Coordinates of N, CA, C and O and ligand atoms in Angstrom, one line a residue:
G1 N -49.7 -31.7 -13.2 CA -49.6 -32.3 -14.5 C -50.1 -31.5 -15.6 O -50.7 -30.4 -15.4
F2 N -50.0 -32.0 -16.8 CA -50.5 -31.3 -18.0 C -50.9 -32.3 -19.0 O -50.6 -33.5 -18.8
E3 N -51.5 -31.8 -20.1 CA -51.9 -32.7 -21.1 C -51.1 -32.6 -22.4 O -50.7 -31.5 -22.7
V4 N -50.8 -33.7 -23.0 CA -50.1 -33.7 -24.3 C -50.9 -34.4 -25.4 O -51.3 -35.5 -25.2
E5 N -51.2 -33.6 -26.4 CA -51.9 -34.3 -27.6 C -50.9 -34.6 -28.7 O -50.1 -33.7 -29.1
A6 N -50.8 -35.8 -29.1 CA -50.0 -36.2 -30.2 C -50.9 -36.2 -31.4 O -51.7 -37.1 -31.7
R7 N -50.9 -35.0 -32.1 CA -51.9 -34.8 -33.1 C -51.9 -35.8 -34.3 O -53.0 -36.3 -34.7
R8 N -50.8 -36.1 -34.8 CA -50.7 -37.0 -36.0 C -51.2 -38.4 -35.5 O -51.7 -39.2 -36.3
S9 N -50.9 -38.8 -34.3 CA -51.3 -40.1 -33.8 C -52.7 -40.1 -33.3 O -53.3 -41.2 -33.1
G10 N -53.3 -39.0 -33.1 CA -54.7 -38.9 -32.7 C -54.9 -39.3 -31.2 O -55.9 -39.9 -30.9
K11 N -53.8 -39.1 -30.4 CA -53.9 -39.5 -29.0 C -53.6 -38.4 -28.1 O -52.7 -37.6 -28.4
T12 N -54.2 -38.4 -26.9 CA -53.9 -37.4 -25.9 C -53.6 -38.1 -24.6 O -54.3 -39.1 -24.2
V13 N -52.6 -37.7 -23.9 CA -52.2 -38.3 -22.6 C -52.0 -37.2 -21.5 O -51.7 -36.1 -21.8
Q14 N -52.2 -37.6 -20.3 CA -51.9 -36.8 -19.1 C -50.5 -37.1 -18.7 O -50.1 -38.2 -18.6
V15 N -49.7 -36.0 -18.4 CA -48.4 -36.2 -17.9 C -48.4 -35.8 -16.5 O -48.7 -34.7 -16.1
A16 N -48.1 -36.8 -15.6 CA -48.1 -36.6 -14.2 C -46.9 -35.9 -13.7 O -45.9 -35.9 -14.4
E17 N -47.0 -35.3 -12.5 CA -45.8 -34.7 -11.9 C -44.7 -35.8 -11.8 O -45.0 -36.9 -11.4
G18 N -43.5 -35.5 -12.1 CA -42.4 -36.5 -12.0 C -42.4 -37.5 -13.1 O -41.5 -38.4 -13.1
Q19 N -43.3 -37.4 -14.1 CA -43.3 -38.3 -15.3 C -42.8 -37.4 -16.5 O -43.2 -36.3 -16.6
S20 N -42.0 -38.0 -17.3 CA -41.6 -37.2 -18.5 C -42.7 -37.4 -19.6 O -43.5 -38.3 -19.6
I21 N -42.7 -36.4 -20.5 CA -43.6 -36.5 -21.7 C -43.3 -37.8 -22.4 O -44.2 -38.5 -22.9
L22 N -42.0 -38.1 -22.6 CA -41.6 -39.3 -23.2 C -42.3 -40.6 -22.6 O -42.8 -41.4 -23.3
D23 N -42.3 -40.7 -21.3 CA -42.9 -41.8 -20.6 C -44.4 -41.8 -20.8 O -45.0 -42.9 -21.0
A24 N -45.0 -40.6 -20.7 CA -46.4 -40.6 -20.9 C -46.9 -41.0 -22.3 O -47.8 -41.8 -22.4
L25 N -46.1 -40.6 -23.3 CA -46.4 -41.0 -24.6 C -46.3 -42.5 -24.8 O -47.1 -43.1 -25.5
A26 N -45.3 -43.1 -24.2 CA -45.1 -44.5 -24.3 C -46.2 -45.3 -23.8 O -46.5 -46.4 -24.2
T27 N -47.0 -44.8 -22.8 CA -48.1 -45.5 -22.2 C -49.2 -45.7 -23.2 O -50.1 -46.5 -23.0
V28 N -49.3 -44.8 -24.2 CA -50.3 -45.0 -25.3 C -49.7 -45.5 -26.6 O -50.3 -45.3 -27.6
G29 N -48.5 -46.0 -26.5 CA -47.9 -46.7 -27.6 C -47.2 -45.8 -28.6 O -46.8 -46.2 -29.7
I30 N -46.9 -44.5 -28.2 CA -46.2 -43.6 -29.1 C -44.7 -43.6 -28.7 O -44.4 -43.2 -27.5
K31 N -43.9 -44.0 -29.6 CA -42.5 -44.1 -29.3 C -41.7 -43.0 -30.0 O -41.9 -42.7 -31.2
V32 N -40.9 -42.3 -29.2 CA -40.1 -41.2 -29.7 C -38.6 -41.7 -29.5 O -38.3 -42.3 -28.5
E33 N -37.8 -41.5 -30.6 CA -36.5 -42.0 -30.5 C -35.7 -41.2 -29.5 O -35.8 -40.0 -29.4
I34 N -34.9 -41.9 -28.7 CA -34.1 -41.2 -27.6 C -32.7 -41.7 -27.6 O -32.4 -42.8 -28.1
S35 N -31.9 -41.0 -26.9 CA -30.5 -41.4 -26.7 C -30.1 -41.1 -25.3 O -30.0 -41.9 -24.4
C36 N -29.9 -39.8 -25.0 CA -29.3 -39.4 -23.7 C -30.3 -39.4 -22.6 O -30.0 -39.6 -21.4
E37 N -31.6 -39.0 -22.9 CA -32.6 -38.8 -21.9 C -32.3 -37.7 -20.9 O -32.8 -37.7 -19.7
Q38 N -31.4 -36.8 -21.2 CA -31.0 -35.8 -20.3 C -31.0 -34.4 -20.9 O -30.5 -33.4 -20.3
G39 N -31.6 -34.3 -22.1 CA -31.7 -33.0 -22.7 C -30.4 -32.5 -23.3 O -30.3 -31.3 -23.5
V40 N -29.6 -33.4 -23.7 CA -28.3 -33.0 -24.2 C -28.1 -33.3 -25.7 O -27.5 -32.5 -26.4
C41 N -28.6 -34.4 -26.2 CA -28.3 -34.8 -27.5 C -29.2 -34.3 -28.6 O -28.8 -34.3 -29.8
G42 N -30.4 -34.0 -28.3 CA -31.4 -33.5 -29.3 C -32.1 -34.6 -30.1 O -33.0 -34.3 -30.9
T43 N -31.9 -35.9 -29.8 CA -32.5 -37.0 -30.5 C -34.1 -37.0 -30.4 O -34.8 -37.3 -31.4
C44 N -34.6 -36.6 -29.2 CA -36.0 -36.7 -29.0 C -36.8 -35.4 -29.4 O -37.9 -35.2 -28.9
L45 N -36.2 -34.6 -30.2 CA -36.8 -33.3 -30.6 C -38.2 -33.6 -31.3 O -38.3 -34.4 -32.3
C46 N -39.2 -32.8 -30.9 CA -40.5 -32.9 -31.5 C -40.9 -31.5 -31.8 O -40.6 -30.5 -31.1
D47 N -41.8 -31.3 -32.9 CA -42.3 -30.0 -33.2 C -43.5 -29.7 -32.4 O -44.4 -30.6 -32.1
V48 N -43.6 -28.5 -31.9 CA -44.8 -28.1 -31.1 C -45.8 -27.3 -31.9 O -45.4 -26.3 -32.6
L49 N -47.0 -27.7 -31.9 CA -48.1 -27.0 -32.7 C -48.8 -26.0 -31.9 O -49.2 -25.0 -32.4
E50 N -49.1 -26.3 -30.7 CA -49.8 -25.4 -29.8 C -49.3 -25.6 -28.4 O -48.8 -26.6 -28.0
G51 N -49.4 -24.5 -27.6 CA -49.0 -24.6 -26.2 C -47.6 -24.1 -26.0 O -46.9 -23.8 -27.0
E52 N -47.2 -23.9 -24.8 CA -45.8 -23.3 -24.5 C -45.0 -24.3 -23.7 O -45.4 -24.6 -22.6
P53 N -43.9 -24.7 -24.3 CA -43.0 -25.7 -23.6 C -42.3 -25.0 -22.4 O -42.1 -23.8 -22.4
D54 N -42.0 -25.8 -21.4 CA -41.2 -25.3 -20.3 C -39.8 -26.1 -20.5 O -39.6 -27.2 -20.1
H55 N -38.9 -25.4 -21.2 CA -37.7 -26.0 -21.7 C -36.7 -26.3 -20.5 O -36.4 -25.5 -19.7
R56 N -36.4 -27.6 -20.4 CA -35.4 -28.0 -19.3 C -34.1 -28.6 -19.9 O -33.4 -29.2 -19.2
D57 N -34.0 -28.5 -21.2 CA -32.8 -29.1 -21.9 C -31.7 -28.1 -22.0 O -31.8 -26.9 -21.8
V58 N -30.5 -28.6 -22.4 CA -29.4 -27.7 -22.7 C -29.0 -27.8 -24.2 O -27.9 -27.4 -24.5
Y59 N -29.9 -28.3 -25.0 CA -29.6 -28.6 -26.4 C -30.0 -27.4 -27.3 O -29.3 -26.9 -28.1
L60 N -31.3 -26.9 -27.1 CA -31.8 -25.8 -27.9 C -31.1 -24.5 -27.5 O -30.7 -24.3 -26.3
T61 N -30.9 -23.6 -28.5 CA -30.3 -22.3 -28.2 C -31.4 -21.5 -27.5 O -32.6 -21.8 -27.6
D62 N -31.1 -20.4 -26.9 CA -32.1 -19.5 -26.3 C -33.1 -19.0 -27.3 O -34.3 -18.9 -27.0
E63 N -32.6 -18.7 -28.5 CA -33.5 -18.3 -29.6 C -34.5 -19.4 -29.9 O -35.7 -19.1 -30.1
E64 N -34.0 -20.6 -30.0 CA -34.9 -21.7 -30.4 C -35.9 -22.0 -29.2 O -37.1 -22.3 -29.5
K65 N -35.4 -21.8 -28.0 CA -36.4 -22.0 -26.9 C -37.5 -20.9 -26.9 O -38.6 -21.2 -26.7
A66 N -37.1 -19.7 -27.2 CA -38.0 -18.6 -27.2 C -39.1 -18.7 -28.3 O -40.2 -18.3 -28.2
A67 N -38.7 -19.4 -29.4 CA -39.7 -19.6 -30.5 C -40.8 -20.6 -30.1 O -41.9 -20.5 -30.7
N68 N -40.5 -21.4 -29.1 CA -41.6 -22.3 -28.6 C -42.2 -23.2 -29.6 O -43.3 -23.6 -29.5
D69 N -41.4 -23.6 -30.7 CA -42.0 -24.5 -31.7 C -41.3 -25.8 -31.8 O -41.6 -26.6 -32.6
Q70 N -40.4 -26.1 -30.8 CA -39.7 -27.4 -30.7 C -39.6 -27.7 -29.2 O -39.5 -26.8 -28.4
I71 N -39.6 -29.0 -28.9 CA -39.4 -29.5 -27.5 C -38.6 -30.8 -27.5 O -38.8 -31.6 -28.4
L72 N -37.8 -30.9 -26.5 CA -37.2 -32.2 -26.2 C -38.0 -32.9 -25.2 O -38.0 -32.5 -24.0
V73 N -38.7 -34.0 -25.6 CA -39.7 -34.6 -24.7 C -39.1 -35.5 -23.6 O -39.8 -36.0 -22.8
C74 N -37.8 -35.7 -23.6 CA -37.2 -36.6 -22.6 C -37.1 -35.8 -21.3 O -37.1 -36.4 -20.2
C75 N -37.1 -34.5 -21.3 CA -36.9 -33.7 -20.1 C -37.8 -32.5 -19.9 O -38.0 -32.1 -18.8
S76 N -38.2 -31.9 -21.0 CA -38.9 -30.6 -20.9 C -40.4 -30.9 -20.6 O -40.9 -32.0 -20.7
R77 N -41.0 -29.8 -20.1 CA -42.4 -29.9 -19.7 C -43.3 -28.8 -20.3 O -42.9 -28.3 -21.4
A78 N -44.4 -28.5 -19.7 CA -45.3 -27.5 -20.3 C -45.6 -26.3 -19.3 O -45.7 -26.6 -18.1
R79 N -45.6 -25.1 -19.9 CA -46.1 -24.0 -19.1 C -47.6 -23.8 -19.2 O -48.2 -23.2 -18.4
T80 N -48.1 -24.3 -20.3 CA -49.6 -24.3 -20.5 C -50.2 -25.6 -20.1 O -49.5 -26.6 -19.9
K81 N -51.5 -25.6 -19.9 CA -52.2 -26.8 -19.5 C -52.1 -27.9 -20.5 O -52.3 -29.1 -20.2
K82 N -51.9 -27.5 -21.8 CA -51.9 -28.5 -22.8 C -50.8 -28.1 -23.8 O -50.6 -27.0 -24.2
L83 N -50.1 -29.2 -24.3 CA -49.2 -29.0 -25.5 C -49.7 -29.9 -26.6 O -50.1 -31.0 -26.3
V84 N -49.6 -29.4 -27.8 CA -50.0 -30.2 -29.0 C -48.7 -30.4 -29.8 O -48.0 -29.5 -30.1
L85 N -48.3 -31.7 -30.0 CA -47.1 -32.0 -30.7 C -47.4 -32.6 -32.0 O -48.4 -33.3 -32.2
D86 N -46.5 -32.4 -33.0 CA -46.6 -32.9 -34.3 C -46.0 -34.3 -34.4 O -45.0 -34.5 -35.1
I87 N -46.6 -35.2 -33.7 CA -46.1 -36.6 -33.7 C -47.3 -37.5 -33.8 O -48.4 -37.1 -33.6
Ligands
LIG1 FE1 -31.2 -36.7 -25.7 FE2 -33.8 -36.1 -25.3 S1 -32.9 -38.0 -25.6 S2 -32.2 -34.7 -25.6

């Protein structure tokens, strides 16, 4: 697992193996708008402030993925121990 800090909300959660960032955030009352939950539509896009996402979506372009400043929280994970999101 890894840790996600929702900086604007002032909350940090642990994301377990097999759990999505979306689900982990929901456990502390942070709701992100979603639609497909499969990394296709882009609805759940969040800005990344710190850390490196492990992109699992098919929505962002390769360039956008390489910039590491956005993440689709319904499916993507983290390469670093911690991600800080602007939510
Ligand atoms: Fe569609 Fe995350 S909800 S990409």
